[in-house]
Short mmCIF file of C-alpha atoms in Angstrom, two decimals:
data_model
loop_
_atom_site.label_atom_id
_atom_site.label_comp_id
_atom_site.label_asym_id
_atom_site.label_seq_id
_atom_site.Cartn_x
_atom_site.Cartn_y
_atom_site.Cartn_z
CA MET C 1 -13.35 -44.51 -32.76
CA LYS C 2 -10.06 -44.02 -34.65
CA LYS C 3 -11.36 -40.75 -36.07
CA SER C 4 -12.26 -39.49 -32.57
CA ILE C 5 -8.82 -40.37 -31.22
CA MET C 6 -7.15 -38.60 -34.15
CA ILE C 7 -9.27 -35.48 -33.61
CA ILE C 8 -8.44 -35.45 -29.89
CA ALA C 9 -4.73 -35.98 -30.63
CA LEU C 10 -4.78 -33.17 -33.21
CA ALA C 11 -6.52 -30.86 -30.75
CA LEU C 12 -3.95 -31.63 -28.06
CA VAL C 13 -1.05 -30.99 -30.44
CA SER C 14 -2.62 -27.71 -31.56
CA LEU C 15 -3.18 -26.63 -27.97
CA SER C 16 0.41 -27.52 -27.06
CA VAL C 17 1.83 -25.54 -30.00
CA TYR C 18 -0.37 -22.56 -29.11
CA ALA C 19 0.75 -22.69 -25.44
CA GLN C 20 4.42 -22.87 -26.42
CA HIS C 21 3.95 -19.94 -28.80
CA GLU C 22 2.29 -17.88 -26.06
CA ASN C 23 5.07 -18.71 -23.55
CA HIS C 24 7.72 -17.82 -26.12
CA ASP C 25 6.03 -14.48 -26.82
CA MET C 26 5.86 -13.69 -23.09
CA GLN C 27 9.54 -14.54 -22.61
CA LYS C 28 10.43 -12.55 -25.74
CA LYS C 29 8.63 -9.49 -24.35
CA ASP C 30 10.50 -9.83 -21.05
CA ASN C 31 13.90 -10.10 -22.73
CA ASN C 32 13.29 -7.49 -25.41
CA GLN C 33 12.43 -4.71 -23.01
CA GLU C 34 14.13 -1.51 -23.97
CA ILE C 35 17.60 -1.41 -22.45
CA ALA C 36 19.11 2.04 -22.10
CA THR C 37 22.77 2.12 -23.12
CA TYR C 38 25.35 4.43 -21.60
CA GLU C 39 28.77 5.83 -22.35
CA THR C 40 30.57 4.25 -19.44
CA ASP C 41 33.99 4.68 -17.85
CA THR C 42 36.27 1.85 -19.02
CA LYS C 43 37.12 1.08 -15.38
CA PHE C 44 33.48 0.22 -14.78
CA GLN C 45 33.35 -1.81 -18.00
CA ASP C 46 36.44 -3.76 -16.93
CA GLN C 47 34.87 -4.47 -13.53
CA LEU C 48 31.65 -5.60 -15.23
CA ALA C 49 33.75 -7.80 -17.54
CA ALA C 50 35.32 -9.37 -14.44
CA LEU C 51 31.81 -10.11 -13.12
CA TYR C 52 30.92 -11.70 -16.45
CA GLU C 53 34.15 -13.75 -16.38
CA SER C 54 33.33 -15.02 -12.89
CA SER C 55 29.83 -15.96 -14.07
CA LEU C 56 31.30 -18.35 -16.66
CA ALA C 57 32.49 -20.71 -13.91
CA LEU C 58 29.02 -20.44 -12.35
CA THR C 59 27.47 -21.41 -15.68
CA GLU C 60 29.77 -24.43 -15.87
CA ALA C 61 28.65 -25.39 -12.36
CA PHE C 62 25.08 -25.41 -13.63
CA VAL C 63 26.16 -27.48 -16.64
CA SER C 64 27.63 -30.03 -14.19
CA SER C 65 24.29 -30.02 -12.31
CA ASP C 66 26.04 -29.94 -8.93
CA PRO C 67 24.28 -27.63 -6.44
CA ALA C 68 27.28 -27.61 -4.06
CA VAL C 69 29.56 -26.37 -6.84
CA VAL C 70 26.95 -23.76 -7.80
CA THR C 71 27.03 -22.47 -4.21
CA LYS C 72 30.83 -22.32 -4.23
CA LYS C 73 30.99 -20.50 -7.60
CA ALA C 74 28.25 -18.09 -6.49
CA GLU C 75 30.58 -16.85 -3.75
CA ILE C 76 33.21 -15.98 -6.38
CA VAL C 77 30.58 -14.13 -8.45
CA GLU C 78 29.52 -12.25 -5.33
CA LEU C 79 33.11 -11.12 -4.71
CA ALA C 80 33.40 -9.87 -8.29
CA LEU C 81 30.09 -8.02 -7.91
CA LYS C 82 31.27 -6.33 -4.71
CA LYS C 83 34.40 -5.05 -6.51
CA ILE C 84 32.33 -3.03 -8.99
CA ASP C 85 32.63 0.67 -8.18
CA MET C 86 29.15 2.05 -8.73
CA THR C 87 30.37 5.61 -8.06
CA LEU C 88 31.76 5.52 -11.60
CA LEU C 89 28.16 5.84 -12.81
CA LYS C 90 25.96 8.91 -12.55
CA GLY C 91 22.24 9.69 -12.90
CA LYS C 92 20.03 7.18 -14.67
CA ALA C 93 23.00 4.90 -15.41
CA HIS C 94 23.63 4.65 -11.67
CA MET C 95 19.95 3.94 -10.98
CA ASP C 96 19.80 1.23 -13.67
CA TRP C 97 22.94 -0.40 -12.29
CA MET C 98 21.47 -0.37 -8.77
CA LYS C 99 18.40 -2.23 -10.08
CA TYR C 100 20.47 -4.83 -11.98
CA ARG C 101 22.84 -5.23 -9.03
CA LYS C 102 19.95 -5.85 -6.63
CA GLU C 103 18.53 -8.54 -8.96
CA ILE C 104 21.95 -10.20 -9.27
CA MET C 105 22.44 -10.14 -5.49
CA SER C 106 18.99 -11.71 -4.96
CA SER C 107 19.90 -14.54 -7.32
CA ILE C 108 23.26 -15.08 -5.61
CA ALA C 109 21.49 -15.33 -2.25
CA ILE C 110 19.31 -18.11 -3.68
CA PHE C 111 22.31 -19.91 -5.19
CA LYS C 112 23.89 -19.92 -1.74
CA SER C 113 20.80 -20.88 0.28
CA GLU C 114 19.04 -23.45 -1.92
CA GLU C 115 20.24 -27.02 -1.97
CA LYS C 116 18.18 -28.17 -4.97
CA ILE C 117 19.59 -27.51 -8.43
CA THR C 118 16.07 -26.95 -9.79
CA ASP C 119 15.54 -24.01 -7.42
CA GLN C 120 19.00 -22.65 -8.19
CA ARG C 121 18.25 -22.84 -11.93
CA ILE C 122 15.11 -20.74 -11.54
CA ALA C 123 17.24 -18.04 -9.89
CA TYR C 124 19.91 -18.51 -12.59
CA ALA C 125 17.40 -17.40 -15.23
CA ASP C 126 16.86 -14.13 -13.33
CA PHE C 127 20.60 -13.76 -12.77
CA SER C 128 21.31 -14.25 -16.47
CA ASN C 129 18.66 -11.72 -17.47
CA SER C 130 20.09 -9.07 -15.13
CA LEU C 131 23.67 -9.75 -16.20
CA TYR C 132 22.66 -9.53 -19.87
CA ARG C 133 20.88 -6.21 -19.30
CA SER C 134 23.97 -4.89 -17.46
CA VAL C 135 26.32 -5.94 -20.24
CA LYS C 136 24.07 -4.37 -22.88
CA ALA C 137 23.65 -1.15 -20.91
CA PHE C 138 27.27 -0.53 -19.91
CA GLY C 139 29.51 -2.66 -22.14
CA MET C 140 32.54 -4.70 -21.20
CA ASN C 141 35.37 -2.76 -22.86
CA GLY C 142 35.52 -4.98 -25.94
CA LYS C 143 34.88 -8.34 -24.26
CA GLU C 144 32.70 -10.71 -26.30
CA ALA C 145 29.75 -12.77 -25.10
CA TYR C 146 27.11 -15.03 -26.60
CA TYR C 147 23.52 -14.66 -25.45
CA GLN C 148 22.04 -18.14 -25.63
CA HIS C 149 18.58 -19.59 -25.15
CA CYS C 150 17.01 -22.94 -24.35
CA PRO C 151 13.30 -23.04 -25.28
CA MET C 152 12.68 -26.08 -23.05
CA ALA C 153 14.18 -24.67 -19.85
CA LEU C 154 11.98 -23.97 -16.83
CA ASN C 155 9.11 -26.22 -17.91
CA ASN C 156 9.16 -25.08 -21.53
CA THR C 157 8.94 -21.36 -20.75
CA GLY C 158 12.51 -20.94 -22.01
CA ALA C 159 15.49 -19.26 -20.40
CA TYR C 160 18.70 -17.48 -21.40
CA TRP C 161 22.34 -17.41 -20.34
CA LEU C 162 25.62 -15.77 -21.34
CA SER C 163 28.58 -17.77 -22.62
CA ASP C 164 32.05 -17.04 -23.93
CA LYS C 165 31.66 -19.76 -26.59
CA ALA C 166 29.33 -20.16 -29.55
CA GLU C 167 29.06 -23.88 -28.71
CA ILE C 168 25.93 -24.64 -26.68
CA ARG C 169 26.52 -26.10 -23.20
CA ASN C 170 23.09 -25.96 -21.59
CA PRO C 171 23.15 -24.91 -17.91
CA TYR C 172 19.46 -25.71 -17.46
CA PHE C 173 19.74 -29.41 -18.36
CA GLY C 174 23.45 -30.28 -18.23
CA ASN C 175 24.25 -33.73 -19.59
CA ALA C 176 20.56 -34.56 -20.01
CA MET C 177 20.31 -32.15 -22.97
CA MET C 178 23.74 -30.54 -23.31
CA LYS C 179 23.24 -29.16 -26.83
CA CYS C 180 19.66 -27.93 -26.46
CA GLY C 181 19.59 -24.26 -27.32
CA SER C 182 20.86 -21.66 -29.74
CA THR C 183 22.77 -18.39 -29.80
CA LYS C 184 20.38 -15.45 -30.06
CA GLU C 185 22.96 -12.65 -30.07
CA LYS C 186 26.69 -12.11 -30.18
CA ILE C 187 27.56 -9.22 -27.90
CA HIS C 188 30.60 -7.05 -28.48
CA ASP C 189 31.14 -3.34 -28.10
#
């Protein structure tokens, strides 16, 4: 009997480790897609930096786990996004920005319409991915950012966010698991 229970327990642990590994590989593929980089007008980079700066308060709203504050901070992010002059980009750079912008706008709409923090956090993962891709593609005129990851976010599928600090302050769990995560990349151009 004890041997059977141990075998079952070992099988369950092995299956769990395999599933986590598979989820991590899927997330890794999604976040390691090739990101085209562009020589970009510094005015655009400064406007993108302002968007990033506004997103930091949004991240802190997620850390506080308060959906009403998330909604309020999302409006500030939306204003910063609307101030970005996309006519400063041409060709493929313009097309890539339009795609990232659309994804960011979709996330903002969810932040503003959803009342449950869990639903807002799902959209925050998409928002963070699009913001990261934008920052990598166009730069922020010397502004620094930390690309951070929590492997347990979104039911153990993992999710990323941008921060201005190396210290981990997890927006997916807040006080429940404030320090869960690690810095995957320091971004500076």
